[in-house]
Coordinates of C-alpha atoms in Angstrom, one line a residue:
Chain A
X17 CA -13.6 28.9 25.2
X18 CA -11.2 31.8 25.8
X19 CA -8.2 29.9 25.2
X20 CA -6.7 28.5 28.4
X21 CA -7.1 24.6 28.7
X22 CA -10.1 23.1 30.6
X23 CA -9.9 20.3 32.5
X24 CA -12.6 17.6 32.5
X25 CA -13.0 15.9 36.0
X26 CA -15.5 13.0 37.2
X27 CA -17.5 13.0 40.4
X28 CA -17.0 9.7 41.4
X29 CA -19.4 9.9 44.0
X30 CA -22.0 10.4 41.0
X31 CA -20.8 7.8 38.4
X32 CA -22.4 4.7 38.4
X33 CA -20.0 3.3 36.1
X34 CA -22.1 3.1 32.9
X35 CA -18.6 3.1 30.8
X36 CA -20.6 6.0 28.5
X37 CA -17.9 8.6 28.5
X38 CA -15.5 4.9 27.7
X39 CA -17.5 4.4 24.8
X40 CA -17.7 7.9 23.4
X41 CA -14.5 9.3 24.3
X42 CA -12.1 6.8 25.1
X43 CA -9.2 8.3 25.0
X44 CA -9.8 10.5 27.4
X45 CA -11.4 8.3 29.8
X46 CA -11.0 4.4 31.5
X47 CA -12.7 2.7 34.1
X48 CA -11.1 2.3 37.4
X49 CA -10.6 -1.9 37.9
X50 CA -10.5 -1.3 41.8
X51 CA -14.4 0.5 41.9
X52 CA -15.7 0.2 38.9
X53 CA -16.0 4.0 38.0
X54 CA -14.4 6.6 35.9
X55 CA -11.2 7.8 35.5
X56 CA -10.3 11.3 33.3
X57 CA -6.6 10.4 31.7
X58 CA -4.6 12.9 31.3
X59 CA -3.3 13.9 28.7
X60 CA -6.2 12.7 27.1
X61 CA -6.3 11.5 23.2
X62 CA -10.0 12.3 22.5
X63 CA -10.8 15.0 20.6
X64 CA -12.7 18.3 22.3
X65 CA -15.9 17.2 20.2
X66 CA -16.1 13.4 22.1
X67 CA -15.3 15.2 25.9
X68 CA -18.5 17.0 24.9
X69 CA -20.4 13.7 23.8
X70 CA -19.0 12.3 27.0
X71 CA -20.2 15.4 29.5
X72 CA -23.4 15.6 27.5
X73 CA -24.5 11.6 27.1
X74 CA -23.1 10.6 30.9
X75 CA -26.6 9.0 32.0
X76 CA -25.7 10.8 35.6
X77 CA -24.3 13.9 34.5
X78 CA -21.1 13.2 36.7
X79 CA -19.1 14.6 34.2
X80 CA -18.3 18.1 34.0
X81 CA -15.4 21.3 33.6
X82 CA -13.9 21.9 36.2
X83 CA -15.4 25.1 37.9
X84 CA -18.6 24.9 35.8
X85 CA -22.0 24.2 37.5
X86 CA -23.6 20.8 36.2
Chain B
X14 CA -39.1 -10.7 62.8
X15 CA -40.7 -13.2 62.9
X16 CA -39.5 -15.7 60.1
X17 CA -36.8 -18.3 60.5
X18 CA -33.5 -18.1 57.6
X19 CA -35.4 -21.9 56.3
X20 CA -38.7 -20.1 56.1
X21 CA -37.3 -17.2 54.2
X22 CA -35.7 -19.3 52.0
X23 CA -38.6 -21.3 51.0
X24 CA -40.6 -18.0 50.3
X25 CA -42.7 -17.5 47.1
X26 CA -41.3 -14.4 45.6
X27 CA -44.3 -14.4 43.2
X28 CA -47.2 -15.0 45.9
X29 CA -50.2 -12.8 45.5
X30 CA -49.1 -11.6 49.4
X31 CA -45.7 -10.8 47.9
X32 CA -46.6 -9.4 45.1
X33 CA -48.7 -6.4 47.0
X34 CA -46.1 -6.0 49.4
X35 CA -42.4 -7.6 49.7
X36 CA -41.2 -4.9 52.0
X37 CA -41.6 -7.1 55.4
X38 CA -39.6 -9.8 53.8
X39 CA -37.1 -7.6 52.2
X40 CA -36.4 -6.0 55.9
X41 CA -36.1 -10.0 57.5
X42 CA -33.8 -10.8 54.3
X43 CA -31.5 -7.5 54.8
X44 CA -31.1 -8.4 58.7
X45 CA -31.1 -12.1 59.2
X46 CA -29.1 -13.2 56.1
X47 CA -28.3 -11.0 53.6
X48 CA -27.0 -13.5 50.9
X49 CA -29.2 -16.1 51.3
X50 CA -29.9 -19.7 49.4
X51 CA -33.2 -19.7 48.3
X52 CA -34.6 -23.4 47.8
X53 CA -38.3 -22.1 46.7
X54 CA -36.4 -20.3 44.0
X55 CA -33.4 -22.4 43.6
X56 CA -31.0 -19.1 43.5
X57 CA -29.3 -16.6 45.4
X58 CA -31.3 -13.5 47.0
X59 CA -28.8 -10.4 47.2
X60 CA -30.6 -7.7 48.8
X61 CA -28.1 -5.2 50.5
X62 CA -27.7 -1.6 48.9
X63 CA -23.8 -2.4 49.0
X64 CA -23.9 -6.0 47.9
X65 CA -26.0 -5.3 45.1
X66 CA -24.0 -2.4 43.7
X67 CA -21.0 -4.9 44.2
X68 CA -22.9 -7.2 42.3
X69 CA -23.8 -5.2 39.6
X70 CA -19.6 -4.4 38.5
X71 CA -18.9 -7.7 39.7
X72 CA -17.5 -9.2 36.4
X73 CA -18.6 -13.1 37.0
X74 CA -21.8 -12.3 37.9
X75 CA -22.7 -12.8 33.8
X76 CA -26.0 -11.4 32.6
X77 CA -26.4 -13.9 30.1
X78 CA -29.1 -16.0 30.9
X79 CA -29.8 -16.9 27.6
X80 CA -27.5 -19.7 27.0
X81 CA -27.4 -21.3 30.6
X82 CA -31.6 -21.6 30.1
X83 CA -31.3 -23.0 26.5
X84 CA -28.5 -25.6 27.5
X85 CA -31.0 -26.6 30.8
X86 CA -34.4 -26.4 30.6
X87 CA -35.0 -27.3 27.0
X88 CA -35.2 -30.5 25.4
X89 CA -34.8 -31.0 21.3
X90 CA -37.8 -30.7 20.6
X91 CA -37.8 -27.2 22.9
X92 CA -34.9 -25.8 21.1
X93 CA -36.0 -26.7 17.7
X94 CA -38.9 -24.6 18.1
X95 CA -37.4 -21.7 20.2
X96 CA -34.6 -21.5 18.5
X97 CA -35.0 -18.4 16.6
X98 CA -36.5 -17.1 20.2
X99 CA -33.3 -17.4 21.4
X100 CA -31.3 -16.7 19.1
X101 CA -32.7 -13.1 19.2
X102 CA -32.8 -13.1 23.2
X103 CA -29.3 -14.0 22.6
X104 CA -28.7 -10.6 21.1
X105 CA -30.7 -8.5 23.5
X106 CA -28.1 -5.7 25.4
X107 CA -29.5 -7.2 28.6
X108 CA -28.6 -10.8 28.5
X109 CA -24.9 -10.1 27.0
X110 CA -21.7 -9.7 28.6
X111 CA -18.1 -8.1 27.5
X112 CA -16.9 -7.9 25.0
X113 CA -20.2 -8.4 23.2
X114 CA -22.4 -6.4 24.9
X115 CA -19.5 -3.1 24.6
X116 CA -19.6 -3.6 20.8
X117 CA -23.2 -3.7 20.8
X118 CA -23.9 -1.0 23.5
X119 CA -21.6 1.5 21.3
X120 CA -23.4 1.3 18.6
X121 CA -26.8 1.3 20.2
X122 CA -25.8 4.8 21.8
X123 CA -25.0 6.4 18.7
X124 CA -28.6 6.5 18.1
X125 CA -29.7 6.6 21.2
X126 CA -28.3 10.1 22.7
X127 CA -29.7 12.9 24.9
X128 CA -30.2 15.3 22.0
X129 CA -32.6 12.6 20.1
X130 CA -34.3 12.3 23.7
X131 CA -34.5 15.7 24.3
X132 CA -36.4 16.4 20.5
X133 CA -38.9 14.1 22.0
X134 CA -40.4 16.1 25.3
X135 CA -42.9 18.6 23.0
X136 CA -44.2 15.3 22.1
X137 CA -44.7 13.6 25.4
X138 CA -45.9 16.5 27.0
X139 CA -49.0 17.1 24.5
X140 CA -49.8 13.6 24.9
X141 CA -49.3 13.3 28.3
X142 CA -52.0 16.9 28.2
X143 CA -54.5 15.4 26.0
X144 CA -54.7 12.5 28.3
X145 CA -54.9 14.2 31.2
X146 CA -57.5 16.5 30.7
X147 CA -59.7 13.2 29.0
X148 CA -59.1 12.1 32.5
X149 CA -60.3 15.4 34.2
X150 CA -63.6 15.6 32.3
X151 CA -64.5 12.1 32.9
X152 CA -63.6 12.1 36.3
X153 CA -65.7 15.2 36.5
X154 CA -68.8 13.7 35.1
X155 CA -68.3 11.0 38.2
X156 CA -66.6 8.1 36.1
X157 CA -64.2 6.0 37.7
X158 CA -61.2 5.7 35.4
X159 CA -58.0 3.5 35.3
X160 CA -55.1 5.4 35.0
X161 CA -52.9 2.4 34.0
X162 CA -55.0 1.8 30.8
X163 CA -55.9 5.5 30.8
X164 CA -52.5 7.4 31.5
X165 CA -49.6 5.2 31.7
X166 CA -50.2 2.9 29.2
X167 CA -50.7 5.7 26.5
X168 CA -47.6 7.5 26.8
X169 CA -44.7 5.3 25.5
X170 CA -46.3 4.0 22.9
X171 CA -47.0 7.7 21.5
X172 CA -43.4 8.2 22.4
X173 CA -41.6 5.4 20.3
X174 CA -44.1 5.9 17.7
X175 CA -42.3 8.9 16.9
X176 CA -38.5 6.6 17.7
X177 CA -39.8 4.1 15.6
X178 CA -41.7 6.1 13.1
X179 CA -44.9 3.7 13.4
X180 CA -48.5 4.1 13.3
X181 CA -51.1 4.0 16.0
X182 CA -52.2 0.4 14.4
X183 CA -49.5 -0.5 14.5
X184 CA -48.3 0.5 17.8
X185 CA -51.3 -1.6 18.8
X186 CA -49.9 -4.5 17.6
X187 CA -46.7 -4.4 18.6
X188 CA -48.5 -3.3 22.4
X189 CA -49.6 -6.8 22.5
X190 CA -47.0 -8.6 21.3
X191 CA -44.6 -7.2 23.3
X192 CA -47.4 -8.0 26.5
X193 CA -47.2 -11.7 25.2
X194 CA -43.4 -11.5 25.2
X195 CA -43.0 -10.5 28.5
X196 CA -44.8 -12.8 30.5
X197 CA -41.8 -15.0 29.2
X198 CA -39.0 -12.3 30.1
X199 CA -40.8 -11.3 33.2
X200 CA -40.6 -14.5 34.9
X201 CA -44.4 -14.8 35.6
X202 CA -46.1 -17.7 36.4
X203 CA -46.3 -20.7 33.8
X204 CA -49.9 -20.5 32.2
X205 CA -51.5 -22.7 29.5
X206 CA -50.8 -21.7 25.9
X207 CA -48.0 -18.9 27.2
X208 CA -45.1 -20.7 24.9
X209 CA -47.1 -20.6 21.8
X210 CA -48.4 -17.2 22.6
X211 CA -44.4 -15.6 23.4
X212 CA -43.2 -17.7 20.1
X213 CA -46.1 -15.6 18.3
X214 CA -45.0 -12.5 19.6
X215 CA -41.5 -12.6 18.6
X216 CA -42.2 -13.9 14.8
X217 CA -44.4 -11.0 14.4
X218 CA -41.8 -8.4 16.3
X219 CA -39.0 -10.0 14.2
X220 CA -41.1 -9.8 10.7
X221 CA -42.2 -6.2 11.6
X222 CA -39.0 -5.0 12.6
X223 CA -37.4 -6.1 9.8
X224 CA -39.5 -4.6 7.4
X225 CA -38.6 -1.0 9.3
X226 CA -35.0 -2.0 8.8
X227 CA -35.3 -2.7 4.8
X228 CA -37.1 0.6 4.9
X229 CA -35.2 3.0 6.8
X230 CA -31.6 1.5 4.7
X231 CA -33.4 1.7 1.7
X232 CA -34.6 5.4 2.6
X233 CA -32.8 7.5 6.3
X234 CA -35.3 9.5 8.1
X235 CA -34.5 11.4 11.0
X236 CA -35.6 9.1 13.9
X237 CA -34.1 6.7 16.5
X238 CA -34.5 3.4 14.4
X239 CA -33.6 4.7 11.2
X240 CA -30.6 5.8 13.6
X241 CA -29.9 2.4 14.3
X242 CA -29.7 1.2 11.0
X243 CA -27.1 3.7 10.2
X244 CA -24.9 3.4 12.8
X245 CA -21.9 2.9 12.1
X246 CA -18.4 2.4 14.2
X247 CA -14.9 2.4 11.8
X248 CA -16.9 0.5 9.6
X249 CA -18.4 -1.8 12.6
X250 CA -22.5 -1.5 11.9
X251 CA -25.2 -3.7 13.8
X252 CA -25.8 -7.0 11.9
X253 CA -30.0 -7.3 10.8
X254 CA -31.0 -9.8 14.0
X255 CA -29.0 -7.2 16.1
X256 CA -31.0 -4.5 15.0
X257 CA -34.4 -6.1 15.4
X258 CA -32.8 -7.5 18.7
X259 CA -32.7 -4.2 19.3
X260 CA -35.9 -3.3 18.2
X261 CA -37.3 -5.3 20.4
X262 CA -35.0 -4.9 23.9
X263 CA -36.1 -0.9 23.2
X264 CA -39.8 -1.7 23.2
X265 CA -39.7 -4.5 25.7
X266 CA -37.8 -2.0 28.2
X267 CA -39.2 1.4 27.2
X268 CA -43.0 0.2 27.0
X269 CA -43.8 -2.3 30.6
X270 CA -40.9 -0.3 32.3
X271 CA -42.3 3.4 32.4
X272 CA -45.7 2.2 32.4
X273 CA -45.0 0.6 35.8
X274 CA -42.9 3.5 37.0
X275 CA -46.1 5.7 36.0
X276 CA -48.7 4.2 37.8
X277 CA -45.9 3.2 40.6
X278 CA -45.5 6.9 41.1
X279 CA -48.8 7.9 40.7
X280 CA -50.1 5.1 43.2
X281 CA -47.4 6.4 45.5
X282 CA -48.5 10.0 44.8
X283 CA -52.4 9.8 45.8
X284 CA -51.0 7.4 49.1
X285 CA -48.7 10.3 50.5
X286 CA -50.4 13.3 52.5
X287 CA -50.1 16.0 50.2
X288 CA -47.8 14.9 47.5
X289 CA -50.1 15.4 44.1
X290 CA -50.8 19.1 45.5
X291 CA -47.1 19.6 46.5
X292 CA -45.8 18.7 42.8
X293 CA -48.9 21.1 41.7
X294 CA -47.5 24.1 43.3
X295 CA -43.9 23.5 43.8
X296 CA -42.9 22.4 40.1
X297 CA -39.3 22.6 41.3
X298 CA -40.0 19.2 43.4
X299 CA -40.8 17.3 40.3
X300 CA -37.2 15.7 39.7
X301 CA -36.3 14.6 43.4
X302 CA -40.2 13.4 43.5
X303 CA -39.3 11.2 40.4
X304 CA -36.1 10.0 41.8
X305 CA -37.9 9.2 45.2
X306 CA -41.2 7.5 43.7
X307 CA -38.3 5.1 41.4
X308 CA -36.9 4.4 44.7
X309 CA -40.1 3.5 47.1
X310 CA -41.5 1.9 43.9
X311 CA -39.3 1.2 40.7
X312 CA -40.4 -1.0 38.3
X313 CA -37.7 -3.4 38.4
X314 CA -37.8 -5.3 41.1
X315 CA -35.0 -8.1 40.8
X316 CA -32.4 -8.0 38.1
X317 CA -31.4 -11.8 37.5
X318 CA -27.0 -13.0 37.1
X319 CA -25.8 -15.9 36.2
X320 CA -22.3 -16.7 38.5
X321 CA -19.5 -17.4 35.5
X322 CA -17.2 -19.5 37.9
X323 CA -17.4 -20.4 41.3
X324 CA -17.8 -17.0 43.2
X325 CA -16.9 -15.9 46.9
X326 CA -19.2 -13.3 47.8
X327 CA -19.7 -12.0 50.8
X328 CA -19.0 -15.1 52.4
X329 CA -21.5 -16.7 50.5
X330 CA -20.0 -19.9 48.2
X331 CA -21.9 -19.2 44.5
X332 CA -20.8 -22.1 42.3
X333 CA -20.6 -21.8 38.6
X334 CA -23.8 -21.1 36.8
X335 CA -25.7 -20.5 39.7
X336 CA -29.0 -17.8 39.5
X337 CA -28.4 -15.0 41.7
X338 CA -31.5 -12.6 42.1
X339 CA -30.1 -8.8 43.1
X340 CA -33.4 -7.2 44.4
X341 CA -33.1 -3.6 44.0
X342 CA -36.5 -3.5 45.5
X343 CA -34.7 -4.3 48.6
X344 CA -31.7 -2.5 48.0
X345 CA -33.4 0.5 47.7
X346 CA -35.0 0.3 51.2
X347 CA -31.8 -0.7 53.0
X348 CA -31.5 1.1 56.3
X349 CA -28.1 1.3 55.4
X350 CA -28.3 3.0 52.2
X351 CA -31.0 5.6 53.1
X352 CA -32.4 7.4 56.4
X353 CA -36.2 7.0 57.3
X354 CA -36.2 4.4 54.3
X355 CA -39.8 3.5 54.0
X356 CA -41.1 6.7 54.0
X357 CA -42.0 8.5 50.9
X358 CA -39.8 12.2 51.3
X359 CA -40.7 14.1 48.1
X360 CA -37.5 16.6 48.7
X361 CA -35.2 13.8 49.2
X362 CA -31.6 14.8 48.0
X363 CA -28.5 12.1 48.8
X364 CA -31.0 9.5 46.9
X365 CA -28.6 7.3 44.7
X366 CA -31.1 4.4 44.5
X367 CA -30.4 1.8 42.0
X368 CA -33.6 1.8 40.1
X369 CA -31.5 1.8 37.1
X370 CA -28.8 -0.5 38.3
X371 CA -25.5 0.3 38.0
X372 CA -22.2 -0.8 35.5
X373 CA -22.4 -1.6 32.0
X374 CA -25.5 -2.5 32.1
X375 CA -27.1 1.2 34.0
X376 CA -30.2 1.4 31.8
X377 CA -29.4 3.1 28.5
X378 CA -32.9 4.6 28.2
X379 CA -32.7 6.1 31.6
X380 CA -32.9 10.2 30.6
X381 CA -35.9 9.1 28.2
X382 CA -37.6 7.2 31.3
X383 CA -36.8 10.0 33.3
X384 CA -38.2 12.8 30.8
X385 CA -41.4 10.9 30.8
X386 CA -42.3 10.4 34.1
X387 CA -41.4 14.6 35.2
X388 CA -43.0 15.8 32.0
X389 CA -46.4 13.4 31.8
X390 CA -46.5 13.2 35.5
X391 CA -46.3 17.6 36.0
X392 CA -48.9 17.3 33.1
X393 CA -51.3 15.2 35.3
X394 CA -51.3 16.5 38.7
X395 CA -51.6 20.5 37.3
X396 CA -54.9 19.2 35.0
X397 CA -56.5 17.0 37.3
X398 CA -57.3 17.6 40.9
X399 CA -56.0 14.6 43.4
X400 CA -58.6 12.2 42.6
X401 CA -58.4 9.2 45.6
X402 CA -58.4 4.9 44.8
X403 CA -62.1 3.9 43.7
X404 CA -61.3 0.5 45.7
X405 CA -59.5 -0.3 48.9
X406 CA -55.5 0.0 48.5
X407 CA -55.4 -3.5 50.2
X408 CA -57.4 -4.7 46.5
X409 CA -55.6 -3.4 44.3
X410 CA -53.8 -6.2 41.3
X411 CA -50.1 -5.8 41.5
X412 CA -48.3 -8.0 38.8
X413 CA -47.2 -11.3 40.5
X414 CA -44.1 -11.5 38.1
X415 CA -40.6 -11.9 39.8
X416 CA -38.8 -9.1 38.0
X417 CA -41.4 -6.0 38.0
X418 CA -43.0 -4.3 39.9
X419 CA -46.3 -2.7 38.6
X420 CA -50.1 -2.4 39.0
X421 CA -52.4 -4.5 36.6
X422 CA -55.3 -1.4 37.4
X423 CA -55.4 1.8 39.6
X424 CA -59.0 2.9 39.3
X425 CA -59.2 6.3 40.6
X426 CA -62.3 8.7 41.4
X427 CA -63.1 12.1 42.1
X428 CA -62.4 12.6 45.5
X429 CA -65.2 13.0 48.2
X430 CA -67.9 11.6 46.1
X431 CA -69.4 8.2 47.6
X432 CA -70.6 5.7 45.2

């Protein structure tokens, strides 16, 4: 990482609501009551190392950084 | 069209008729009444794409089954001897709802991630190439071969052999038992002797598995189970009937599953034009061919909820503790959902089908499934050329169960010889 901030986003067209990136990172991420799906909170409280877990173990892969390719 | 709403509703999901082929019904259900009372069945049929994804994050449609069955169907006598039965279904990921099944899932995963699935693909693809080139030579020599006990019924257990850390004796064993077990999860047909063979089954899963657990705490090796045993969540860790709960929801769903996505895909494979060649020369089709083959022909056909409460849903009135059957079989073919649905397009890209359901419950072992079907299945068709069915499609045994769908045999030949 070269020092400026990346943001984590959800393609909510993708998620399938597996709560995953809930149970690994949590504090960065909730599930939307209305859909089912998931939500990136911001500020988040998870540490860098979970939003990895939680980009890494999505079952989907519908979460990524922002201007990264999947 | 040709069936009345009472005739569909007094269908046989389990016929032999609708065991080899559902689809006709599954169009009738999808058009005439898409939420429909079945009185053969005694529970709701869901079959819409967008009702069953509704469904599946609909949080009083519970997915324990457990209890409700144990509280009706069995008499004193039946719970004094299933009891333990139960009490281990009880702790299965599949039959439990929040907050239970969170706890449970969270620790489950910490074992369970892509980086221990991904240490298993050198493995799957040299058994998945040992296999396949068996199958070459004998087909070669003008043997008819079954690729369900020949190819897909191989693979997993070689696969959570290395999870498990078991041995091929013992992966025999535990091949059986977890056969005997699910004619009893599966919803098949009640046969003579099936109770005392499924109460077998799970007093030999639950002594075996627990003498892996003893093991693996006494002495941590680097494999999924040991994993398991050692996960461990602010001090939250997965009680000894979880963990062989575990055990056995892992086996249960990671052997029958893949086995009949295998021979789904491959079945689906030799009955398209030039599918088997197409994955032979354009590796780069493998995934969307996967996705597509879980879609035409997943192996789980109907997921089963339990209403918790009387439900309004879709203008249907579900009371409290009814059975509602969410057939992704049909889902997966809705016209709604998906263009040209019956037909098998290998390139297929907007294909979110719901093979793996959806919501808390979206099958943890999904990217393992998934590994194993693109790796064994590129392993196959680049050893062995397209061999065709040895009997007529219309013959061959698909499983009359209610929940999967999967072939009993799929004997194959070289192609162009008559016999």
């Amino acid at each position: 990482m070269s020092g400026s901030e990346r943001r984590v986003v959800v393609d909510r067209a993708v998620c399938v609501g597996s709560t995953t990136c809930v149970n690994v990172a949590g504090g960065s991420f909730e599930i939307d009551e209305t859909d089912g799906k998931a939500r990136v909170l911001t500020p988040g409280a998870a540490t860098m190392d979970e939003v990895l877990d939680a980009v890494d173990s999505c079952p989907v892969a519908a979460i990524s950084f922002e201007g990264e390719d999947k | 069209m040709t069936q009345s709403i009472d005739e569909l509703s007094r269908t046989n999901l389990i016929s032999p008729e609708m065991a080899a082929s559902p689809f006709g019904f599954y169009a009738e259900l999808l058009e005439k009444s898409p939420v429909l009372w079945s009185e053969r069945h005694r529970a709701w049929l869901v079959g819409r794409y967008d009702d069953v994804s509704a469904a599946f994050r609909h949080e009083q449609m519970g997915a324990d089954r457990i209890a409700p069955y144990l509280r009706e169907q069995l008499d004193e006598a039946g719970r004094a001897r299933f009891g333990r039965m139960f009490e281990i279904l009880s702790k299965w990921l599949v039959f439990l709802d929040p907050p239970d099944h969170s706890r449970l899932r969270k620790l489950v995963h910490k074992a369970f991630t892509p980086r221990a699935v991904k240490a298993l693909q050198g493995r799957i693809e040299e058994t998945a190439a040992r296999e396949a080139e068996a199958i070459r030579a004998r087909l070669e020599a003008g043997d008819v071969v079954d690729l369900v006990a020949d190819f897909c019924e191989i693979i997993p257990p070689a696969i959570f052999s290395e999870m498990f850390g078991f041995s091929p004796e013992d992966g025999d064993r535990l091949k059986t038992w977890t056969e005997d077990l699910g004619m009893f999860i599966n919803g098949a047909p009640a046969e003579p002797g099936r109770d005392e063979r499924v109460q077998a089954a799970v007093e030999g899963l639950e002594k075996y598995f627990r003498a892996s657990v003893e093991k693996y705490r006494a002495h941590p090796v680097d494999n999924i189970l040991s994993a398991l045993v050692q996960a461990n969540e602010d001090g939250d860790v997965l009680s000894d009937i979880e963990l062989i709960a575990t055990c056995i929801t892992l086996i249960d769903a990671g052997y029958k599953t893949v086995q009949n996505a295998m021979c789904n895909a491959i079945y689906l494979l030799l009955e398209s034009e030039d599918g088997w060649e197409r994955l032979a020369s354009e590796p780069q089709l493998m995934t969307s061919a996967v996705e597509e083959c879980l879609r035409m022909l997943g192996p789980a056909k109907t997921t089963v909820r339990r209403a918790k409460g009387d439900i309004e849903f879709r203008g249907a009135n579900i009371k409290d503790g009814s059975r509602v059957y969410l057939i992704l079989a049909a889902a997966n073919r809705d016209p709604r959902q998906f263009e040209r649905p019956n037909e098998f397009v290998i390139d297929r890209t907007d294909n979110q089908h719901l093979a793996f359901a959806q919501g808390i419950h979206f099958c943890l072992g999904s990217a393992l499934a998934r590994l194993e079907l693109t790796s064994s299945l590129a392993e196959l068709v680049n050893r062995v050329p397209r061999p065709e069915l040895a009997i007529p499609a219309e013959g061959l045994p698909w499983h009359r169960v209610l929940l999967l769908s999967g072939l009993q045999e799929l004997p194959v030949r070289r192609a162009g010889v008559r016999t």
